[in-house]
Amino acid sequence: MGINLLLKKEGLDNIQKLDTLQINKIASYISEKLCKSFPELHLAQSALFIQISRLDMYTATMLDNSSAKYVYGNNSIYFNENLDLSNMDIPAIHECIHYLQEFKDPKGKVTKLGIYDLSEGTGLAMNEAAVQLLATRTSNSATLDTVTYYGMSFISESPEYYPLECALLSQMMFFTGDEPLYFSTLYGSPMFERAFTSNSKENIFFEIEILFDKLLDIETDLISLSQKLQSTSFEKSKILQMQIETKKKSITSLCIKAQNKIIENCFKRRFMNIETFDDIRDFENDLRDFQDLLIISPNYTFYNEFCEKISQDIAFKKDQIIKYGKIIDIPKEYSSYLPIATTTKKMSKIKEIIATLKDFIWGE
């Protein structure tokens, strides 16, 4: 696709290139904000400044009224012509972070953007939510608001952009901490995936990642259907409205499914680490604190039912600690969350020597 056709597809018009002084001011603003907001990442402000200042920057008329758009097809960022470039808003910072995420192969093709693996086509939604959280926290202007989407209520620090994805990602960060996500988002490392897997169960990360992508796909479809509805005849509008309602129900279903996976797998894994009464106290506090991150839909009961069930298992662990001072028995349903132990028969000394020689000679 030619660059002019690409820009037209992105809804960009009246494009004007920014001069070097303007570009340097933006690079200075973004690099300083990122370094101050995330000291734990040990970012080098001067290196960030140089990297961002090399980016081609333009102002443009945005047909969809976006604040900014990063187009990796020509390695350029376009700002809304009405945007105050001296005090950029969250969406503009979001697009600048996308540029910092780029990873290219030796041929110069973009293969990865943070968590988003373009070669596999996975992680787009999770990456967008991660970048949004980074941008929100970089701006230092975010506030927590209680919002309702598709009948689901929750507290959001990003009520306008990827609110559901950000809410679910915040739930995952409750167990991993912030740093693994931030590091993976900027550098494309598997740190967040590994941190979440170690706090849940094998393959759960990828199952949730797929749910994120499905959620974003349906949200995109819903926007398209809503736009069609505005210019459709009354007869056809009935069909579109039915399709819209179906999409909304699918969004609710996917969101709650992802949330339940996070709750069940992460708390069960954390339950396995309980050894003392202090551990039990911390675990019960975590259960209570997690309520602030819940996405609540009508008739949602999973979390309360889960808490009731696990409270019985906590009582069992308390009893074991009182009796033996350490955990001896584990409820069967938690056994899959234990590290896999391998047992081997004891070798004779001569067999052990032979096996060692085999490994050395043949690499077996």
mmCIF file of C-alpha atoms in Angstrom:
data_model
loop_
_atom_site.group_PDB
_atom_site.id
_atom_site.type_symbol
_atom_site.label_atom_id
_atom_site.label_comp_id
_atom_site.label_asym_id
_atom_site.label_seq_id
_atom_site.Cartn_x
_atom_site.Cartn_y
_atom_site.Cartn_z
ATOM 1 C CA MET A 1 0.000 0.000 0.000
ATOM 2 C CA GLY A 2 1.388 3.415 -1.025
ATOM 3 C CA ILE A 3 1.986 5.955 1.721
ATOM 4 C CA ASN A 4 -0.612 8.403 0.401
ATOM 5 C CA LEU A 5 -3.253 5.680 0.311
ATOM 6 C CA LEU A 6 -2.207 4.602 3.817
ATOM 7 C CA LEU A 7 -2.583 8.132 5.187
ATOM 8 C CA LYS A 8 -5.958 8.478 3.484
ATOM 9 C CA LYS A 9 -7.067 5.220 5.059
ATOM 10 C CA GLU A 10 -6.017 6.597 8.473
ATOM 11 C CA GLY A 11 -8.209 9.659 7.859
ATOM 12 C CA LEU A 12 -5.345 12.181 7.695
ATOM 13 C CA ASP A 13 -5.549 15.388 5.667
ATOM 14 C CA ASN A 14 -3.851 18.819 5.445
ATOM 15 C CA ILE A 15 -0.560 17.360 6.619
ATOM 16 C CA GLN A 16 2.166 19.767 7.780
ATOM 17 C CA LYS A 17 5.662 18.722 8.899
ATOM 18 C CA LEU A 18 6.875 19.979 12.279
ATOM 19 C CA ASP A 19 10.203 21.789 12.424
ATOM 20 C CA THR A 20 13.204 20.538 14.400
ATOM 21 C CA LEU A 21 12.592 22.868 17.346
ATOM 22 C CA GLN A 22 9.009 21.628 17.773
ATOM 23 C CA ILE A 23 10.113 17.996 17.483
ATOM 24 C CA ASN A 24 12.820 18.485 20.115
ATOM 25 C CA LYS A 25 10.326 20.081 22.525
ATOM 26 C CA ILE A 26 7.986 17.097 22.171
ATOM 27 C CA ALA A 27 10.884 14.638 22.569
ATOM 28 C CA SER A 28 12.015 16.459 25.711
ATOM 29 C CA TYR A 29 8.485 16.485 27.152
ATOM 30 C CA ILE A 30 7.851 12.755 26.565
ATOM 31 C CA SER A 31 11.285 11.545 27.701
ATOM 32 C CA GLU A 32 11.148 13.600 30.903
ATOM 33 C CA LYS A 33 7.602 12.465 31.719
ATOM 34 C CA LEU A 34 8.411 8.776 31.209
ATOM 35 C CA CYS A 35 11.578 8.878 33.319
ATOM 36 C CA LYS A 36 9.893 10.691 36.196
ATOM 37 C CA SER A 37 6.794 8.472 36.110
ATOM 38 C CA PHE A 38 8.662 5.140 36.032
ATOM 39 C CA PRO A 39 11.960 5.424 37.936
ATOM 40 C CA GLU A 40 11.897 1.665 38.578
ATOM 41 C CA LEU A 41 12.577 1.065 34.873
ATOM 42 C CA HIS A 42 15.859 3.021 35.027
ATOM 43 C CA LEU A 43 15.180 4.726 31.696
ATOM 44 C CA ALA A 44 17.931 6.914 30.252
ATOM 45 C CA GLN A 45 16.333 10.289 29.531
ATOM 46 C CA SER A 46 19.022 11.391 27.074
ATOM 47 C CA ALA A 47 18.736 8.164 25.064
ATOM 48 C CA LEU A 48 14.929 8.456 25.020
ATOM 49 C CA PHE A 49 15.176 12.049 23.850
ATOM 50 C CA ILE A 50 17.468 11.093 20.974
ATOM 51 C CA GLN A 51 15.219 8.196 19.950
ATOM 52 C CA ILE A 52 12.023 10.275 19.946
ATOM 53 C CA SER A 53 13.633 13.278 18.246
ATOM 54 C CA ARG A 54 14.476 11.062 15.253
ATOM 55 C CA LEU A 55 10.784 10.408 14.657
ATOM 56 C CA ASP A 56 9.134 12.275 11.782
ATOM 57 C CA MET A 57 6.307 14.379 13.201
ATOM 58 C CA TYR A 58 3.407 16.162 11.511
ATOM 59 C CA THR A 59 0.185 17.972 12.276
ATOM 60 C CA ALA A 60 -2.925 16.983 10.357
ATOM 61 C CA THR A 61 -6.663 17.265 10.173
ATOM 62 C CA MET A 62 -8.028 14.125 11.811
ATOM 63 C CA LEU A 63 -11.291 13.034 10.254
ATOM 64 C CA ASP A 64 -12.103 10.949 13.339
ATOM 65 C CA ASN A 65 -10.939 13.752 15.671
ATOM 66 C CA SER A 66 -8.146 11.631 17.190
ATOM 67 C CA SER A 67 -5.454 13.436 19.182
ATOM 68 C CA ALA A 68 -2.613 11.587 17.473
ATOM 69 C CA LYS A 69 -1.794 8.584 15.314
ATOM 70 C CA TYR A 70 1.448 6.676 14.943
ATOM 71 C CA VAL A 71 1.801 5.161 11.468
ATOM 72 C CA TYR A 72 4.543 2.534 11.546
ATOM 73 C CA GLY A 73 4.222 2.116 7.782
ATOM 74 C CA ASN A 74 6.283 5.294 7.346
ATOM 75 C CA ASN A 75 7.692 5.593 10.880
ATOM 76 C CA SER A 76 5.855 8.861 11.569
ATOM 77 C CA ILE A 77 3.479 10.335 14.118
ATOM 78 C CA TYR A 78 0.645 12.721 13.248
ATOM 79 C CA PHE A 79 -0.859 15.112 15.804
ATOM 80 C CA ASN A 80 -4.268 16.708 15.564
ATOM 81 C CA GLU A 81 -3.802 20.230 14.250
ATOM 82 C CA ASN A 82 -5.832 21.545 17.202
ATOM 83 C CA LEU A 83 -3.704 19.802 19.836
ATOM 84 C CA ASP A 84 -1.610 21.891 22.251
ATOM 85 C CA LEU A 85 1.821 20.391 21.588
ATOM 86 C CA SER A 86 3.280 21.980 24.738
ATOM 87 C CA ASN A 87 0.953 19.937 26.970
ATOM 88 C CA MET A 88 0.001 16.752 25.171
ATOM 89 C CA ASP A 89 -2.951 14.673 26.308
ATOM 90 C CA ILE A 90 -3.003 10.949 27.062
ATOM 91 C CA PRO A 91 -3.817 9.708 23.513
ATOM 92 C CA ALA A 92 -0.866 11.672 22.108
ATOM 93 C CA ILE A 93 1.488 10.161 24.684
ATOM 94 C CA HIS A 94 -0.045 6.753 23.867
ATOM 95 C CA GLU A 95 0.991 7.064 20.221
ATOM 96 C CA CYS A 96 4.525 8.184 21.094
ATOM 97 C CA ILE A 97 4.934 5.087 23.261
ATOM 98 C CA HIS A 98 3.937 2.929 20.283
ATOM 99 C CA TYR A 99 6.973 4.303 18.454
ATOM 100 C CA LEU A 100 9.245 3.383 21.371
ATOM 101 C CA GLN A 101 7.851 -0.167 21.303
ATOM 102 C CA GLU A 102 8.929 -0.971 17.772
ATOM 103 C CA PHE A 103 11.102 -3.997 17.184
ATOM 104 C CA LYS A 104 12.246 -4.619 13.600
ATOM 105 C CA ASP A 105 13.847 -7.606 11.929
ATOM 106 C CA PRO A 106 17.126 -7.273 9.946
ATOM 107 C CA LYS A 107 15.096 -6.324 6.849
ATOM 108 C CA GLY A 108 13.506 -3.376 8.667
ATOM 109 C CA LYS A 109 10.070 -4.956 9.006
ATOM 110 C CA VAL A 110 8.208 -4.296 12.262
ATOM 111 C CA THR A 111 7.677 -7.676 13.925
ATOM 112 C CA LYS A 112 6.729 -6.639 17.428
ATOM 113 C CA LEU A 113 5.184 -3.748 19.329
ATOM 114 C CA GLY A 114 5.713 -4.421 23.019
ATOM 115 C CA ILE A 115 3.421 -7.322 23.932
ATOM 116 C CA TYR A 116 1.898 -7.410 20.437
ATOM 117 C CA ASP A 117 3.552 -10.040 18.232
ATOM 118 C CA LEU A 118 2.768 -9.048 14.636
ATOM 119 C CA SER A 119 4.210 -12.266 13.199
ATOM 120 C CA GLU A 120 1.839 -14.359 15.334
ATOM 121 C CA GLY A 121 -1.009 -11.834 15.302
ATOM 122 C CA THR A 122 -1.485 -12.128 19.060
ATOM 123 C CA GLY A 123 -1.449 -9.656 21.940
ATOM 124 C CA LEU A 124 -2.811 -6.584 20.142
ATOM 125 C CA ALA A 125 -5.560 -5.848 22.684
ATOM 126 C CA MET A 126 -3.393 -6.486 25.723
ATOM 127 C CA ASN A 127 -0.679 -4.273 24.270
ATOM 128 C CA GLU A 128 -3.105 -1.422 23.591
ATOM 129 C CA ALA A 129 -4.339 -1.615 27.184
ATOM 130 C CA ALA A 130 -0.766 -1.723 28.497
ATOM 131 C CA VAL A 131 0.244 1.328 26.462
ATOM 132 C CA GLN A 132 -2.895 3.120 27.608
ATOM 133 C CA LEU A 133 -2.047 2.480 31.266
ATOM 134 C CA LEU A 134 1.513 3.684 30.668
ATOM 135 C CA ALA A 135 0.268 6.824 28.925
ATOM 136 C CA THR A 136 -2.329 7.493 31.617
ATOM 137 C CA ARG A 137 0.208 7.208 34.408
ATOM 138 C CA THR A 138 2.777 9.226 32.453
ATOM 139 C CA SER A 139 0.377 12.158 32.088
ATOM 140 C CA ASN A 140 -0.203 12.341 35.870
ATOM 141 C CA SER A 141 -3.690 13.631 35.097
ATOM 142 C CA ALA A 142 -5.666 10.422 35.450
ATOM 143 C CA THR A 143 -8.422 10.022 38.016
ATOM 144 C CA LEU A 144 -10.311 6.908 39.072
ATOM 145 C CA ASP A 145 -13.910 6.968 37.909
ATOM 146 C CA THR A 146 -16.743 4.489 38.331
ATOM 147 C CA VAL A 147 -18.067 3.729 34.863
ATOM 148 C CA THR A 148 -20.662 1.439 33.298
ATOM 149 C CA TYR A 149 -20.237 -0.230 29.912
ATOM 150 C CA TYR A 150 -22.581 -2.849 28.455
ATOM 151 C CA GLY A 151 -24.237 -3.258 31.838
ATOM 152 C CA MET A 152 -20.926 -3.834 33.642
ATOM 153 C CA SER A 153 -19.762 -1.429 36.363
ATOM 154 C CA PHE A 154 -16.169 -0.983 37.515
ATOM 155 C CA ILE A 155 -13.592 1.567 38.604
ATOM 156 C CA SER A 156 -11.447 2.804 35.711
ATOM 157 C CA GLU A 157 -8.402 5.006 35.286
ATOM 158 C CA SER A 158 -9.022 4.990 31.531
ATOM 159 C CA PRO A 159 -12.776 5.501 31.087
ATOM 160 C CA GLU A 160 -12.588 6.628 27.452
ATOM 161 C CA TYR A 161 -9.960 4.379 25.868
ATOM 162 C CA TYR A 162 -9.887 0.566 26.201
ATOM 163 C CA PRO A 163 -11.687 0.718 29.572
ATOM 164 C CA LEU A 164 -12.532 -2.996 29.812
ATOM 165 C CA GLU A 165 -9.108 -4.146 28.658
ATOM 166 C CA CYS A 166 -7.403 -1.760 31.099
ATOM 167 C CA ALA A 167 -9.606 -2.985 33.949
ATOM 168 C CA LEU A 168 -8.744 -6.627 33.239
ATOM 169 C CA LEU A 169 -5.059 -5.815 32.867
ATOM 170 C CA SER A 170 -5.103 -4.040 36.231
ATOM 171 C CA GLN A 171 -6.475 -7.257 37.727
ATOM 172 C CA MET A 172 -3.535 -9.194 36.281
ATOM 173 C CA MET A 173 -1.111 -6.580 37.634
ATOM 174 C CA PHE A 174 -2.611 -7.057 41.092
ATOM 175 C CA PHE A 175 -0.730 -10.379 41.158
ATOM 176 C CA THR A 176 2.401 -9.506 39.158
ATOM 177 C CA GLY A 177 3.086 -5.965 40.305
ATOM 178 C CA ASP A 178 3.505 -3.052 37.883
ATOM 179 C CA GLU A 179 7.118 -3.361 36.769
ATOM 180 C CA PRO A 180 6.869 -6.594 34.702
ATOM 181 C CA LEU A 181 4.090 -5.102 32.564
ATOM 182 C CA TYR A 182 5.835 -1.755 32.041
ATOM 183 C CA PHE A 183 9.110 -3.451 31.125
ATOM 184 C CA SER A 184 7.450 -5.840 28.676
ATOM 185 C CA THR A 185 5.428 -3.009 27.130
ATOM 186 C CA LEU A 186 8.469 -0.864 26.379
ATOM 187 C CA TYR A 187 10.976 -3.569 25.532
ATOM 188 C CA GLY A 188 8.892 -6.459 24.212
ATOM 189 C CA SER A 189 10.298 -8.841 26.825
ATOM 190 C CA PRO A 190 8.389 -11.895 28.140
ATOM 191 C CA MET A 191 8.746 -10.653 31.741
ATOM 192 C CA PHE A 192 5.030 -9.949 32.224
ATOM 193 C CA GLU A 193 3.979 -13.264 30.675
ATOM 194 C CA ARG A 194 6.387 -15.150 32.944
ATOM 195 C CA ALA A 195 5.400 -13.171 36.040
ATOM 196 C CA PHE A 196 1.719 -13.864 35.443
ATOM 197 C CA THR A 197 2.309 -17.538 34.664
ATOM 198 C CA SER A 198 4.271 -17.966 37.890
ATOM 199 C CA ASN A 199 1.298 -16.430 39.725
ATOM 200 C CA SER A 200 -1.355 -18.519 37.984
ATOM 201 C CA LYS A 201 -1.059 -21.666 35.904
ATOM 202 C CA GLU A 202 0.617 -22.736 32.681
ATOM 203 C CA ASN A 203 -1.125 -21.534 29.491
ATOM 204 C CA ILE A 204 -3.606 -19.319 31.380
ATOM 205 C CA PHE A 205 -1.786 -16.199 30.188
ATOM 206 C CA PHE A 206 -2.297 -17.192 26.556
ATOM 207 C CA GLU A 207 -5.949 -18.095 27.134
ATOM 208 C CA ILE A 208 -6.555 -14.645 28.608
ATOM 209 C CA GLU A 209 -4.560 -12.997 25.817
ATOM 210 C CA ILE A 210 -6.882 -14.648 23.268
ATOM 211 C CA LEU A 211 -9.939 -13.400 25.194
ATOM 212 C CA PHE A 212 -8.492 -9.864 25.122
ATOM 213 C CA ASP A 213 -8.085 -10.016 21.334
ATOM 214 C CA LYS A 214 -11.597 -11.396 20.833
ATOM 215 C CA LEU A 215 -12.951 -8.642 23.059
ATOM 216 C CA LEU A 216 -11.249 -5.920 21.024
ATOM 217 C CA ASP A 217 -12.408 -7.473 17.731
ATOM 218 C CA ILE A 218 -16.038 -7.451 18.865
ATOM 219 C CA GLU A 219 -15.731 -3.874 20.168
ATOM 220 C CA THR A 220 -14.406 -2.855 16.748
ATOM 221 C CA ASP A 221 -17.313 -4.629 15.048
ATOM 222 C CA LEU A 222 -19.726 -2.886 17.393
ATOM 223 C CA ILE A 223 -18.367 0.547 16.468
ATOM 224 C CA SER A 224 -18.779 -0.307 12.783
ATOM 225 C CA LEU A 225 -22.366 -1.479 13.289
ATOM 226 C CA SER A 226 -23.232 1.648 15.294
ATOM 227 C CA GLN A 227 -21.901 3.852 12.508
ATOM 228 C CA LYS A 228 -23.967 1.956 9.918
ATOM 229 C CA LEU A 229 -27.044 2.339 12.077
ATOM 230 C CA GLN A 230 -26.865 6.131 11.772
ATOM 231 C CA SER A 231 -27.308 6.004 8.006
ATOM 232 C CA THR A 232 -29.643 3.010 7.641
ATOM 233 C CA SER A 233 -33.318 2.860 6.832
ATOM 234 C CA PHE A 234 -35.815 2.011 9.550
ATOM 235 C CA GLU A 235 -36.416 -1.524 8.224
ATOM 236 C CA LYS A 236 -32.728 -2.435 8.089
ATOM 237 C CA SER A 237 -32.055 -0.725 11.398
ATOM 238 C CA LYS A 238 -33.987 -3.444 13.244
ATOM 239 C CA ILE A 239 -31.550 -6.071 11.992
ATOM 240 C CA LEU A 240 -28.568 -3.919 12.912
ATOM 241 C CA GLN A 241 -29.953 -3.303 16.398
ATOM 242 C CA MET A 242 -30.301 -7.047 16.944
ATOM 243 C CA GLN A 243 -26.710 -7.544 15.811
ATOM 244 C CA ILE A 244 -25.556 -4.759 18.133
ATOM 245 C CA GLU A 245 -27.303 -6.322 21.114
ATOM 246 C CA THR A 246 -25.719 -9.690 20.298
ATOM 247 C CA LYS A 247 -22.283 -8.056 20.182
ATOM 248 C CA LYS A 248 -22.866 -6.353 23.539
ATOM 249 C CA LYS A 249 -23.804 -9.664 25.154
ATOM 250 C CA SER A 250 -20.665 -11.250 23.684
ATOM 251 C CA ILE A 251 -18.507 -8.458 25.136
ATOM 252 C CA THR A 252 -20.013 -9.002 28.591
ATOM 253 C CA SER A 253 -19.519 -12.753 28.333
ATOM 254 C CA LEU A 254 -15.878 -12.509 27.241
ATOM 255 C CA CYS A 255 -15.032 -9.914 29.876
ATOM 256 C CA ILE A 256 -16.525 -11.899 32.742
ATOM 257 C CA LYS A 257 -14.900 -15.103 31.458
ATOM 258 C CA ALA A 258 -11.469 -13.431 31.474
ATOM 259 C CA GLN A 259 -12.056 -11.993 34.934
ATOM 260 C CA ASN A 260 -13.083 -15.356 36.355
ATOM 261 C CA LYS A 261 -9.979 -17.018 34.907
ATOM 262 C CA ILE A 262 -7.798 -14.406 36.600
ATOM 263 C CA ILE A 263 -9.563 -14.806 39.947
ATOM 264 C CA GLU A 264 -9.650 -18.586 40.024
ATOM 265 C CA ASN A 265 -6.160 -19.330 38.756
ATOM 266 C CA CYS A 266 -4.256 -16.579 40.543
ATOM 267 C CA PHE A 267 -5.878 -16.970 43.941
ATOM 268 C CA LYS A 268 -5.577 -20.751 43.806
ATOM 269 C CA ARG A 269 -1.870 -20.421 43.048
ATOM 270 C CA ARG A 270 -1.479 -17.900 45.868
ATOM 271 C CA PHE A 271 -3.396 -20.256 48.156
ATOM 272 C CA MET A 272 -0.766 -22.919 47.504
ATOM 273 C CA ASN A 273 1.923 -20.652 48.975
ATOM 274 C CA ILE A 274 0.219 -20.359 52.367
ATOM 275 C CA GLU A 275 2.379 -21.827 55.123
ATOM 276 C CA THR A 276 1.790 -19.633 58.184
ATOM 277 C CA PHE A 277 -0.930 -17.622 59.876
ATOM 278 C CA ASP A 278 0.703 -14.459 58.503
ATOM 279 C CA ASP A 279 0.305 -15.918 55.005
ATOM 280 C CA ILE A 280 -3.379 -16.556 55.715
ATOM 281 C CA ARG A 281 -3.875 -12.971 56.909
ATOM 282 C CA ASP A 282 -2.186 -11.598 53.767
ATOM 283 C CA PHE A 283 -4.243 -13.902 51.554
ATOM 284 C CA GLU A 284 -7.529 -12.811 53.138
ATOM 285 C CA ASN A 285 -6.495 -9.151 52.784
ATOM 286 C CA ASP A 286 -5.758 -9.731 49.093
ATOM 287 C CA LEU A 287 -9.198 -11.256 48.594
ATOM 288 C CA ARG A 288 -10.799 -8.162 50.127
ATOM 289 C CA ASP A 289 -8.594 -5.702 48.232
ATOM 290 C CA PHE A 290 -9.335 -7.368 44.900
ATOM 291 C CA GLN A 291 -12.981 -6.359 45.247
ATOM 292 C CA ASP A 292 -12.013 -2.803 44.250
ATOM 293 C CA LEU A 293 -10.908 -4.124 40.840
ATOM 294 C CA LEU A 294 -13.973 -6.248 40.128
ATOM 295 C CA ILE A 295 -16.049 -5.796 37.001
ATOM 296 C CA ILE A 296 -19.644 -6.302 38.142
ATOM 297 C CA SER A 297 -22.460 -7.356 35.843
ATOM 298 C CA PRO A 298 -26.098 -8.080 36.761
ATOM 299 C CA ASN A 299 -26.406 -11.386 38.625
ATOM 300 C CA TYR A 300 -22.630 -11.778 38.873
ATOM 301 C CA THR A 301 -21.946 -14.288 41.648
ATOM 302 C CA PHE A 302 -18.677 -16.019 40.767
ATOM 303 C CA TYR A 303 -16.412 -13.963 43.040
ATOM 304 C CA ASN A 304 -18.584 -14.352 46.148
ATOM 305 C CA GLU A 305 -19.027 -18.064 45.520
ATOM 306 C CA PHE A 306 -15.294 -18.454 45.014
ATOM 307 C CA CYS A 307 -14.587 -16.616 48.283
ATOM 308 C CA GLU A 308 -17.051 -18.814 50.168
ATOM 309 C CA LYS A 309 -15.464 -21.987 48.802
ATOM 310 C CA ILE A 310 -11.892 -20.925 49.417
ATOM 311 C CA SER A 311 -12.725 -19.770 52.951
ATOM 312 C CA GLN A 312 -13.460 -23.421 53.724
ATOM 313 C CA ASP A 313 -10.033 -24.376 52.358
ATOM 314 C CA ILE A 314 -8.440 -21.622 54.443
ATOM 315 C CA ALA A 315 -10.072 -23.122 57.538
ATOM 316 C CA PHE A 316 -8.572 -26.475 56.541
ATOM 317 C CA LYS A 317 -5.107 -24.903 56.275
ATOM 318 C CA LYS A 318 -5.523 -23.178 59.632
ATOM 319 C CA ASP A 319 -6.315 -26.541 61.183
ATOM 320 C CA GLN A 320 -3.224 -28.109 59.607
ATOM 321 C CA ILE A 321 -0.985 -25.303 60.873
ATOM 322 C CA ILE A 322 -2.388 -25.633 64.395
ATOM 323 C CA LYS A 323 -1.865 -29.401 64.404
ATOM 324 C CA TYR A 324 1.461 -29.750 62.635
ATOM 325 C CA GLY A 325 3.030 -26.322 62.243
ATOM 326 C CA LYS A 326 3.258 -26.840 58.492
ATOM 327 C CA ILE A 327 1.005 -27.880 55.621
ATOM 328 C CA ILE A 328 0.787 -31.632 55.097
ATOM 329 C CA ASP A 329 -2.331 -32.237 52.996
ATOM 330 C CA ILE A 330 -3.444 -30.251 49.962
ATOM 331 C CA PRO A 331 -7.038 -30.231 48.660
ATOM 332 C CA LYS A 332 -7.094 -32.264 45.432
ATOM 333 C CA GLU A 333 -8.477 -29.472 43.258
ATOM 334 C CA TYR A 334 -5.319 -27.428 43.936
ATOM 335 C CA SER A 335 -2.854 -30.174 43.042
ATOM 336 C CA SER A 336 -2.369 -28.905 39.481
ATOM 337 C CA TYR A 337 -1.045 -25.614 40.884
ATOM 338 C CA LEU A 338 1.864 -27.346 42.613
ATOM 339 C CA PRO A 339 5.301 -27.442 40.950
ATOM 340 C CA ILE A 340 5.739 -30.704 39.090
ATOM 341 C CA ALA A 341 8.032 -32.993 41.057
ATOM 342 C CA THR A 342 10.009 -35.677 39.270
ATOM 343 C CA THR A 343 11.210 -38.814 41.021
ATOM 344 C CA THR A 344 14.070 -41.018 39.921
ATOM 345 C CA LYS A 345 15.346 -44.328 41.214
ATOM 346 C CA LYS A 346 18.654 -44.204 42.980
ATOM 347 C CA MET A 347 21.513 -45.262 40.688
ATOM 348 C CA SER A 348 24.425 -47.383 41.687
ATOM 349 C CA LYS A 349 27.726 -45.530 41.642
ATOM 350 C CA ILE A 350 28.961 -47.345 38.528
ATOM 351 C CA LYS A 351 25.693 -46.647 36.626
ATOM 352 C CA GLU A 352 25.905 -42.996 37.633
ATOM 353 C CA ILE A 353 29.447 -42.764 36.221
ATOM 354 C CA ILE A 354 28.381 -44.451 32.961
ATOM 355 C CA ALA A 355 25.409 -42.083 32.586
ATOM 356 C CA THR A 356 27.654 -39.082 33.160
ATOM 357 C CA LEU A 357 30.103 -40.288 30.510
ATOM 358 C CA LYS A 358 27.215 -40.779 28.054
ATOM 359 C CA ASP A 359 26.037 -37.201 28.629
ATOM 360 C CA PHE A 360 29.570 -35.904 28.079
ATOM 361 C CA ILE A 361 30.276 -37.909 24.916
ATOM 362 C CA TRP A 362 26.898 -37.942 23.154
ATOM 363 C CA GLY A 363 25.156 -34.966 24.822
ATOM 364 C CA GLU A 364 22.193 -37.107 25.829
#
